[in-house]
Amino acid sequence: MRNLRFTISYDGTAYSGFQIQPKADTIQQRLEEAVYLLTGEQVKVASSGRTDAGVHAKAQVINFTTNSKIPVERWCLALNARLPKDIVAHTAEEVPLSFHSRKAAKRKTYCYTIRAVRFPDVFHRNYEYHHPTHLNVEAIREALPCLLGEHDFTSFCTVRTDKEVKVRTLYEARMVLETDELTGGGQIERIRIIVSGNGFLYNMVRIIVGTLIQIGEGKRPSSDMQRILEARNRAEAGPTAEAMGLMLWKVDY
Amino acid sequence: MRNLRFTISYDGTAYSGFQIQPKADTIQQRLEEAVYLLTGEQVKVASSGRTDAGVHAKAQVINFTTNSKIPVERWCLALNARLPKDIVAHTAEEVPLSFHSRKAAKRKTYCYTIRAVRFPDVFHRNYEYHHPTHLNVEAIREALPCLLGEHDFTSFCTVRTDKEVKVRTLYEARMVLETDELTGGGQIERIRIIVSGNGFLYNMVRIIVGTLIQIGEGKRPSSDMQRILEARNRAEAGPTAEAMGLMLWKVDY
């Protein structure tokens, strides 16, 4: 018995999220099918954490145990040949049997991308949220630092959750701006919100971003972020931002 | 009667190219349908040049004449609401009736993207050609300068063409390298070949790139490019590179 760990990326557009569920097309099921086609084994694929319907992953980490003797360096090519084109395995390695991709994860990084110009970018249309009107990026930037460190993030967690402890630590909460190549005039085209932490509650990044968008729209002051955090009440925060803009960027162990 | 000029972008993946043809889904037909839905007019949309099936455009230029009195600043939003999500109008302006987007074009720029790492990038899978093995980028770079200037490009033109004069002038033929963010170790992830000129023959960019790929693979020396150019014989050049990697980048007037 061997425990294999993979880095995979996926375009979540066509899927009902990572986790297997009845009558739905999921990343986990496609991965387990690919392993079955390759080895004949019915494995259970574990991940660093599930991603929701429409959410993407640049470098998700998964693992599963197998009796297959296929050398580790052949696994990615063999799996990719059995996976749909929107799921790709990039790296494979053998890890101790005790390794579990969720339990061992030390830090996760997400990136949420907002396209903040009038018309969508056809080439990124499934990978960024299109906000056609102006956003005040300075107001967004000012709202970020209060999220850093250890906090009870109850306000930024969907109410339908079974996790009782809502305390998480954020190591990074920053904004990266990209300007428009076409107009060339330095107009802001894309706003990326990058957050990393020791763990994230259900919908946490998307609720933080939904709140930041309201701040950028001038519907709330930047100082609201601190107030919402302290309120520990989901109703105080903004809406859950659309899934398509969210990408699991990397997982550190 | 007014003549309107637009900058549009499109993801060519789902289309049989720009130009209208029977029983095929084309960009031109989708544009003409959108104008019809908006104004009730059956216009003929002209472009800076057709693009083949699967080829993309970041900033294609089109124009057509209309009797509609819709103010020019409302056209993009109105057209986008009637276009599929993979075709987007970005800018609109009124131009003299004499303007024709193909005849008036002074310079066109194309970008061909090659992903040169082992596995494809799911997020760019329709917008770059995946070459899973190593390419010698220095050899490719050395082959480019001889293309600059005025030449008879017969060797780089598909034989089925009706254009008799095969002389074109290239102003730019350069390579841009992008390194892999994931591995971080400076590994080359993407090779972009950027060419601009006063006009391009049928399949010219794709045949140049197909030849460059053979040079990068070590199947030909860099000096072959000069020899092929002088031979004025399509059979001397490499194969036509796949359409998906090609993008019409911009058109200057």
XYZ file of C-alpha atoms in Angstrom:
506
model
C 0.000 0.000 0.000
C 1.337 3.412 -1.018
C 0.084 6.918 -0.289
C 0.372 9.237 -3.311
C 0.117 13.014 -3.202
C -0.634 15.135 -6.273
C -0.841 18.792 -7.143
C -3.764 19.290 -9.508
C -5.406 22.239 -11.192
C -8.961 22.439 -12.398
C -11.348 24.753 -14.138
C -14.366 24.472 -11.844
C -16.855 25.987 -14.335
C -18.476 22.708 -15.362
C -18.501 21.066 -11.916
C -20.705 20.999 -8.829
C -17.611 21.523 -6.699
C -14.884 19.187 -5.480
C -16.747 16.863 -3.149
C -18.660 13.813 -4.414
C -22.435 14.128 -4.217
C -25.226 12.091 -5.786
C -26.366 13.046 -9.301
C -23.732 15.737 -9.705
C -20.532 16.035 -11.687
C -17.699 16.641 -9.244
C -13.913 16.890 -9.376
C -13.509 14.157 -6.766
C -15.633 11.725 -8.774
C -13.705 12.436 -11.974
C -10.429 11.826 -10.136
C -11.681 8.572 -8.601
C -12.949 7.431 -12.013
C -9.562 8.166 -13.581
C -7.793 6.114 -10.889
C -10.291 3.285 -11.424
C -9.689 3.319 -15.183
C -5.953 3.210 -14.549
C -5.689 0.670 -11.721
C -9.094 -0.976 -11.286
C -9.124 0.231 -7.674
C -11.943 2.179 -6.037
C -9.939 4.701 -4.068
C -11.187 7.584 -1.958
C -9.491 10.825 -2.978
C -8.818 13.240 -0.111
C -8.096 16.923 -0.761
C -6.751 19.914 1.182
C -10.370 21.057 1.352
C -13.410 21.029 -0.877
C -14.063 23.858 -3.287
C -17.591 25.004 -4.169
C -19.363 24.750 -7.507
C -17.665 27.023 -10.050
C -14.575 27.626 -7.882
C -11.221 26.890 -9.536
C -7.913 25.526 -8.311
C -4.464 26.369 -9.580
C -2.703 24.033 -7.173
C -5.062 21.897 -5.132
C -3.384 19.066 -3.213
C -4.937 15.609 -3.095
C -3.854 12.188 -1.897
C -5.067 8.613 -1.914
C -3.712 5.163 -1.108
C -3.187 2.564 -3.798
C -1.819 -0.947 -4.259
C -0.726 -0.091 -7.797
C 2.938 -0.541 -8.603
C 2.987 2.127 -11.328
C 6.142 4.227 -10.741
C 5.326 7.634 -9.243
C 6.841 9.560 -12.182
C 4.325 7.989 -14.574
C 1.195 8.824 -12.618
C 0.477 12.376 -13.862
C 0.615 11.485 -17.540
C -1.448 8.335 -16.943
C -4.114 10.180 -14.939
C -4.268 13.137 -17.345
C -4.973 10.729 -20.207
C -8.034 9.547 -18.233
C -9.222 12.928 -16.935
C -11.330 15.513 -18.766
C -9.357 18.448 -20.210
C -10.426 20.773 -17.389
C -8.659 18.732 -14.681
C -4.864 18.332 -14.879
C -2.413 16.621 -12.525
C 0.942 18.441 -12.427
C 3.096 16.754 -9.779
C 3.039 13.402 -8.007
C 5.054 12.072 -5.089
C 4.942 9.193 -2.678
C 4.327 10.298 0.927
C 4.137 8.458 4.267
C 0.913 6.505 4.833
C 0.101 8.905 7.690
C -0.130 11.927 5.342
C -3.617 13.392 4.788
C -3.891 16.391 2.453
C -6.496 18.193 4.602
C -5.218 17.368 8.078
C -1.587 18.143 7.228
C -2.276 21.469 5.450
C -0.480 24.313 7.259
C -1.489 27.249 5.100
C -3.870 27.830 2.217
C -3.847 30.716 -0.231
C -6.800 31.890 -2.271
C -6.999 34.496 -4.993
C -10.234 36.269 -5.908
C -10.206 38.174 -9.201
C -12.490 41.082 -10.042
C -12.507 42.568 -13.523
C -13.352 46.203 -12.937
C -13.778 47.612 -16.438
C -16.930 48.144 -18.420
C -16.899 44.987 -20.543
C -15.821 41.416 -19.764
C -12.592 39.803 -20.978
C -13.652 36.854 -23.176
C -10.514 34.890 -22.332
C -11.020 35.126 -18.577
C -14.812 35.158 -18.549
C -15.113 32.033 -16.387
C -12.242 32.942 -14.061
C -13.088 36.415 -12.831
C -16.077 38.297 -11.539
C -17.081 41.135 -13.817
C -17.905 44.369 -12.001
C -18.648 46.872 -14.785
C -18.552 50.054 -12.707
C -15.764 51.841 -10.858
C -14.402 50.495 -7.576
C -12.453 52.616 -5.118
C -9.318 50.526 -4.771
C -7.840 52.682 -2.021
C -10.926 52.081 0.124
C -10.582 48.338 -0.489
C -6.886 48.422 0.412
C -7.596 50.190 3.697
C -10.114 47.543 4.716
C -7.673 44.628 4.441
C -5.113 44.920 7.288
C -7.654 44.445 10.106
C -8.258 40.909 8.834
C -4.662 39.855 9.526
C -3.911 37.714 12.544
C -6.101 35.483 14.702
C -9.806 36.352 14.788
C -13.215 34.812 15.224
C -14.485 35.001 11.631
C -18.143 34.171 12.417
C -19.289 37.253 10.463
C -17.599 35.897 7.348
C -18.957 32.374 7.561
C -22.139 31.123 5.958
C -24.753 30.186 8.590
C -25.176 26.663 7.182
C -21.972 25.194 8.550
C -21.152 22.503 11.057
C -17.852 23.950 12.182
C -18.169 25.152 15.759
C -14.826 26.843 16.165
C -14.766 29.951 13.971
C -11.297 31.166 14.936
C -8.767 31.295 12.107
C -5.464 33.067 11.525
C -4.823 35.076 8.362
C -1.182 35.576 7.359
C -1.826 37.619 4.259
C -4.682 39.844 3.015
C -3.534 41.990 0.129
C -4.646 43.504 -3.141
C -2.788 43.277 -6.463
C -3.809 45.570 -9.323
C -3.367 44.861 -13.018
C -3.664 47.585 -15.602
C -5.315 47.300 -18.985
C -2.944 46.277 -21.765
C -5.354 47.369 -24.464
C -6.013 50.933 -23.398
C -2.456 51.155 -22.122
C -3.362 54.248 -20.179
C -2.830 52.669 -16.793
C -6.533 52.078 -16.228
C -7.095 49.382 -13.603
C -8.382 46.284 -15.322
C -8.208 43.626 -12.660
C -8.260 43.639 -8.875
C -6.924 40.522 -7.210
C -7.556 39.900 -3.536
C -5.042 37.427 -2.129
C -5.608 35.898 1.284
C -3.734 33.163 3.052
C -4.357 31.597 6.402
C -4.206 28.459 8.503
C -7.732 27.604 7.428
C -10.916 29.100 6.019
C -14.557 28.810 7.067
C -17.312 27.952 4.594
C -17.622 30.796 2.037
C -15.208 32.918 4.092
C -13.180 34.317 1.177
C -16.285 35.016 -0.878
C -18.035 36.855 1.983
C -14.888 38.916 2.661
C -14.745 39.813 -1.043
C -18.487 40.558 -1.194
C -17.940 42.999 1.673
C -14.843 44.516 0.004
C -16.846 45.101 -3.182
C -19.450 47.051 -1.212
C -16.609 49.097 0.301
C -15.194 49.695 -3.183
C -18.634 50.798 -4.369
C -18.818 53.326 -1.553
C -21.787 51.566 0.044
C -19.769 51.051 3.247
C -16.728 52.778 4.759
C -13.416 50.874 4.958
C -13.773 50.900 8.734
C -16.796 48.615 8.433
C -14.506 45.628 8.037
C -13.229 45.943 11.623
C -16.758 46.554 12.938
C -18.158 43.512 11.076
C -15.326 41.304 12.312
C -16.057 42.285 15.923
C -19.833 41.817 15.511
C -19.469 38.038 14.955
C -22.700 38.111 13.001
C -23.021 37.000 9.373
C -25.855 39.486 8.819
C -23.446 42.413 9.305
C -21.209 41.434 6.371
C -21.810 41.880 2.654
C -23.137 39.272 0.224
C -21.240 36.159 -0.823
C -19.269 37.084 -3.966
C -19.795 34.891 -7.042
C -17.895 31.578 -7.148
C -16.324 32.069 -10.597
C -13.846 34.696 -9.329
C -12.362 32.420 -6.661
C -9.296 30.255 -7.113
C -7.503 28.034 -4.612
C -3.982 29.261 -5.351
C -1.753 26.987 -3.283
C -1.515 24.862 -0.164
C 1.558 24.748 2.047
C 2.513 21.801 4.264
C -26.256 56.554 -43.027
C -23.387 56.205 -40.547
C -20.247 54.097 -40.574
C -19.426 52.585 -37.172
C -16.114 51.064 -36.208
C -15.680 48.698 -33.249
C -12.883 46.947 -31.446
C -14.025 43.458 -30.538
C -12.483 40.441 -28.895
C -13.523 36.852 -29.317
C -12.700 33.377 -28.149
C -12.589 31.542 -31.473
C -12.795 28.035 -29.944
C -16.460 27.444 -30.797
C -16.430 29.076 -34.251
C -15.602 28.136 -37.831
C -13.619 31.348 -38.161
C -14.606 34.962 -38.739
C -16.048 34.876 -42.239
C -19.648 33.862 -42.948
C -20.041 30.487 -44.644
C -23.065 28.252 -45.142
C -23.981 25.822 -42.338
C -21.215 27.048 -40.034
C -21.185 29.146 -36.894
C -19.020 32.194 -37.563
C -18.104 35.399 -35.748
C -19.334 37.542 -38.651
C -22.756 35.884 -38.605
C -23.096 36.337 -34.845
C -22.214 40.012 -35.215
C -24.681 40.542 -38.065
C -27.381 38.754 -36.061
C -26.735 40.984 -33.062
C -27.043 44.109 -35.227
C -30.250 42.720 -36.721
C -31.714 42.054 -33.277
C -30.800 45.586 -32.250
C -31.786 47.611 -35.314
C -33.739 45.323 -37.665
C -31.120 46.005 -40.355
C -29.278 43.356 -42.325
C -25.802 44.847 -42.360
C -22.615 43.417 -43.796
C -19.864 43.445 -41.184
C -16.359 44.089 -42.555
C -13.245 43.230 -40.551
C -9.522 43.982 -40.687
C -9.171 40.433 -42.010
C -10.728 37.061 -41.439
C -9.394 34.728 -38.784
C -9.464 30.929 -39.192
C -11.462 28.399 -37.202
C -10.217 28.311 -33.605
C -8.146 31.500 -33.917
C -8.824 34.201 -31.331
C -8.845 37.985 -31.375
C -7.951 40.324 -28.558
C -8.629 43.473 -30.577
C -10.113 42.768 -33.986
C -11.469 45.848 -35.776
C -14.779 45.716 -37.624
C -17.074 48.268 -39.250
C -20.485 48.450 -40.895
C -22.894 51.108 -42.062
C -26.221 51.642 -40.359
C -29.243 53.932 -40.490
C -29.783 53.480 -36.766
C -29.819 56.633 -34.634
C -28.610 54.856 -31.481
C -25.868 57.090 -29.971
C -22.397 55.646 -30.536
C -21.646 55.381 -26.808
C -24.554 52.962 -26.319
C -23.610 50.522 -29.071
C -21.147 48.260 -27.213
C -23.472 47.542 -24.317
C -26.398 47.015 -26.695
C -24.452 44.641 -28.952
C -22.898 42.718 -26.054
C -26.379 42.038 -24.691
C -27.205 40.379 -28.030
C -23.906 38.557 -28.585
C -22.816 35.194 -27.125
C -20.460 35.457 -24.129
C -17.412 34.586 -26.243
C -17.697 37.715 -28.425
C -17.383 41.136 -26.765
C -17.405 44.647 -28.232
C -15.072 46.989 -26.318
C -15.012 50.316 -28.166
C -17.231 52.007 -30.750
C -16.743 55.160 -32.771
C -18.280 56.850 -35.763
C -15.906 57.049 -38.733
C -16.119 58.579 -42.246
C -18.243 56.591 -44.714
C -15.081 55.920 -46.717
C -13.460 53.922 -43.885
C -13.104 50.165 -44.455
C -11.511 48.131 -41.646
C -9.538 45.874 -44.018
C -8.515 48.385 -46.670
C -7.461 51.050 -44.171
C -5.429 48.730 -41.913
C -1.777 49.864 -41.773
C -0.323 47.268 -39.464
C -1.521 44.062 -37.845
C -0.008 42.284 -34.865
C -0.439 38.620 -34.023
C 0.668 36.668 -30.979
C 1.198 32.910 -31.033
C 1.472 31.227 -27.639
C 3.222 27.925 -26.982
C 3.047 26.290 -23.579
C 6.330 24.425 -23.314
C 5.987 22.479 -20.079
C 4.986 18.893 -19.540
C 1.308 19.367 -18.730
C -1.294 21.817 -20.068
C -2.591 24.852 -18.154
C -6.329 24.269 -17.667
C -7.082 27.991 -17.670
C -5.367 28.636 -21.003
C -6.087 25.286 -22.636
C -7.992 26.797 -25.560
C -5.615 29.746 -26.021
C -2.191 28.167 -26.340
C -0.599 25.263 -28.126
C 0.740 22.665 -25.732
C 4.201 21.375 -26.611
C 5.071 18.969 -23.783
C 8.777 18.570 -24.494
C 11.728 20.971 -24.325
C 12.206 23.690 -26.955
C 15.529 25.430 -27.535
C 14.453 29.045 -27.158
C 17.839 30.476 -28.177
C 17.596 28.637 -31.505
C 14.088 30.058 -32.010
C 15.294 33.572 -31.168
C 18.119 33.365 -33.704
C 15.709 32.396 -36.468
C 13.518 35.489 -36.105
C 15.516 38.551 -37.348
C 15.766 37.368 -40.975
C 11.972 37.678 -41.239
C 12.077 41.436 -40.623
C 11.604 43.799 -43.542
C 10.119 43.327 -46.986
C 10.185 39.793 -48.388
C 8.321 37.453 -50.693
C 6.707 35.142 -48.134
C 5.580 32.456 -50.630
C 7.256 29.752 -48.497
C 5.058 30.733 -45.562
C 1.762 30.843 -47.408
C -0.647 27.966 -47.806
C -0.852 26.818 -51.448
C -4.626 27.240 -51.595
C -4.724 31.016 -51.818
C -5.857 33.475 -54.453
C -3.445 36.235 -53.539
C -0.908 36.649 -56.318
C 1.418 39.114 -54.691
C 3.190 37.403 -51.811
C 5.385 40.335 -50.766
C 4.781 41.629 -47.262
C 6.751 43.739 -44.784
C 7.300 42.595 -41.202
C 8.046 45.314 -38.640
C 8.396 43.050 -35.647
C 9.266 39.358 -35.104
C 10.157 38.692 -31.503
C 9.881 36.162 -28.731
C 8.630 36.826 -25.197
C 9.223 34.224 -22.493
C 7.118 33.697 -19.387
C 8.373 31.651 -16.476
C 6.356 29.217 -14.430
C 4.738 30.772 -11.373
C 4.065 27.411 -9.780
C 7.526 25.912 -9.853
C 8.979 29.381 -9.309
C 12.397 28.116 -10.376
C 12.523 30.210 -13.517
C 11.495 27.334 -15.782
C 10.127 28.641 -19.074
C 6.398 28.049 -19.145
C 5.214 29.965 -22.155
C 6.842 31.129 -25.383
C 5.063 33.920 -27.195
C 5.960 34.740 -30.779
C 4.881 38.269 -31.661
C 4.855 39.377 -35.271
C 3.568 42.559 -36.820
C 3.497 43.618 -40.428
C 1.660 45.515 -43.123
C -0.278 42.362 -43.991
C -0.182 38.591 -43.695
C -0.715 35.812 -46.227
C -3.065 32.916 -45.571
C -1.712 30.823 -42.651
C 1.516 32.849 -42.707
C 1.909 33.238 -38.930
C 1.018 29.599 -38.309
C 3.524 28.317 -40.886
C 6.261 30.578 -39.468
C 5.493 29.218 -35.982
C 5.336 25.609 -37.218
C 8.824 26.136 -38.651
C 10.076 27.804 -35.433
C 8.820 24.829 -33.411
C 10.883 22.462 -35.582
C 13.894 24.734 -35.014
C 13.197 24.670 -31.256
C 12.975 20.877 -31.387
C 16.388 20.704 -33.061
C 14.939 19.227 -36.246
C 16.246 22.172 -38.259
C 19.043 24.733 -37.698
C 18.087 28.384 -37.055
C 19.665 29.263 -40.398
C 16.914 27.300 -42.162
C 14.574 30.240 -41.778
C 16.628 32.385 -44.156
C 17.020 29.488 -46.597
C 13.268 28.731 -46.571
C 12.408 32.398 -47.102
C 14.669 32.541 -50.167
C 13.329 29.265 -51.571
C 9.822 30.718 -52.132
C 8.418 27.227 -51.834
C 5.821 26.190 -49.247
C 7.203 22.657 -49.204
C 10.466 23.910 -47.672
C 8.793 25.305 -44.520
C 7.495 23.436 -41.494
C 3.887 22.409 -40.827
C 1.069 24.866 -40.096
C 0.929 25.275 -36.296
C -2.415 24.616 -34.600
C -4.990 27.418 -34.730
C -5.729 27.545 -30.983
C -2.392 29.226 -30.155
C -2.951 32.150 -32.508
C -4.442 35.481 -31.509
C -4.965 38.630 -33.550
C -3.493 41.060 -31.031
C -4.171 44.468 -32.538
C -4.666 46.417 -35.741
C -3.219 49.880 -36.352
C -4.664 52.436 -38.747
